[in-house]
Amino acid sequence: MKESPTNLLPAFELHDARGTGRAFPSTRAALLCFVKEDCPTCGMTMPLIEAAHRTFGAAVDVWAIGQDAEGNAKLVERYALTAPMLDDSALQVSFKYDLDTVPTIILADANGYEQRRFVGFGRDDWRDMNAELSRLSGKQWPAVDWNSYPESRPGCGSKSVEPGIAERLEANARGDKLTARRIELGDAEDVFEFMFERGLTDGLPVVPPTPERVMWMLTGTRRDPRDVVAIVPPNLAPVTVEKVAVNAVMAGCKPEYLPVVIAALEAVCTDEFNIHGIMSTTWGATPVIVVNGPIRHRLDMNMGMMALGYGTRSNATIGRALKLVLRNVGGARPGDIERSTLGAIGKFTTCFAEWEERSPWEPLHVERGFNKDENVVTVFGLEAGSRQIADQTSRTARALAGSLGMGLEACWHPKQHNAGEILLVISPEHADTLAREKWSKADVRARIQEVTSRPVRELMRDDSSGEGIPLSSLGTVTEERLAEKIAKFRKPEDINIIVAGGNAGKFSAVFAGWVSGPMGSSSVSRRIEEAT
């Protein structure tokens, strides 16, 4: 048996089967034996724990510490245990002792300092432990047929590290307290149907937000669960970190995604973004989330093939969590506040990362004033679905940028010019074509503005299209006024450019924007605050 360094063990008080409190440390040495009923190795160890108690109990506290109340009683009955069986079914002591495996056997001195420890079953470990107990008590260990025991056997996982339980214990240790109203369902009620009936889903099943799952989710942030993240329109309801965590659970997030959801929610609830307008317009707009920084890799976010599609948990659930908060807390529900004429599949979720390493340009967040190594989320109020622009034959930067511009004229309507923000997602192959001639983003934007500029006369309403500039808005109509050119976009900076997508395929994509500027929505970036 390898001796552990002497370190002070956490103090505790647990109760035995008779309700008697047992405090550690006491005035004498203690043998602490952590066990659980459904572990075969623990079962093999129980007779040795009982023998140690009978032999050394007058001089040393020999305690079995069980992890399940019902299982503890079974162990006592099965092995005719006279050694105290202490109830750690709350697992607070197991958590404090950082157990991974049971049985774990620890010998401590009278002051609570650890002297020896072993995990699982080891024949030599028990022999050495008994020799030490004999030395401490002056008693001799009774004869044991050690040949009937295996040389060693691994233990079982401690209940304190089981999924859901471990996260709850960690959250409790931090002092996190859940304050959201709890709903108890009857045994005959189906939890998934209940969520549908209450209108808490987006039309797809959600993960039931049990207290254990919410506690697990909260381990992803350092923020107090009671902190108010934002006031969410249209209900103008305050949303706490806890409520964000509840909806993140429902969306299928992992705890490490929670800081991204929180940052995105903070961004969309700003006046500049105008989420009320985005969610209530009859145009099919939605928050589109772009993530930048090293966190992309830690969360395994998709920025390559199928970046704008399905199949990646982080992409799918981060965007979905944001939408569930807007629905369940803010009150933006289809047919009520959300009045989109057609809607789009992107209203379920639209979230992806920029492939910074594949881009010839500085990434989006650096353009916006952040450092490259900072983690940043940027939200755009855009149409709820991208449209691809195919160009498989342009070989020069000028031709390709012009071709992309021609594709962008279809945003909203070809006759609608002087428009606001869009998000142009350039594929790696297209980015390579532009990079070969060292074109900057500014060059690409200028070329787009050039090829999309149209004279007023071509943008006016006429018999072939009722959409366009009304004659009444022109004032005095002159030849010079009709020849005046208007670019597709209000200013070049409204053309947001990032790189994402698979390495193969000369296809880029665009998300057209909703009304931009003070009367509509402006994109917003927020730094992501990670838990560690």
Tab-separated table of C-alpha atoms in Angstrom, residues 413 415 456-471:
chain	number	residue	atom	x	y	z
A	413	HIS	CA	-35.891	42.779	-54.076
A	415	LYS	CA	-35.240	47.244	-57.037
A	456	VAL	CA	-32.766	55.819	-60.471
A	457	ARG	CA	-34.716	55.206	-63.677
A	458	GLU	CA	-34.080	51.443	-63.387
A	459	LEU	CA	-35.218	51.374	-59.776
A	460	MET	CA	-38.539	53.180	-60.259
A	461	ARG	CA	-41.892	51.518	-60.059
A	462	ASP	CA	-43.263	50.687	-63.459
A	463	ASP	CA	-45.662	48.389	-65.275
A	464	SER	CA	-43.287	45.439	-64.983
A	465	SER	CA	-42.820	45.814	-61.210
A	466	GLY	CA	-44.826	47.704	-58.649
A	467	GLU	CA	-41.832	47.458	-56.286
A	468	GLY	CA	-39.305	50.274	-56.465
A	469	ILE	CA	-38.925	54.023	-56.012
A	470	PRO	CA	-42.252	55.856	-56.271
A	471	LEU	CA	-42.298	58.749	-58.708
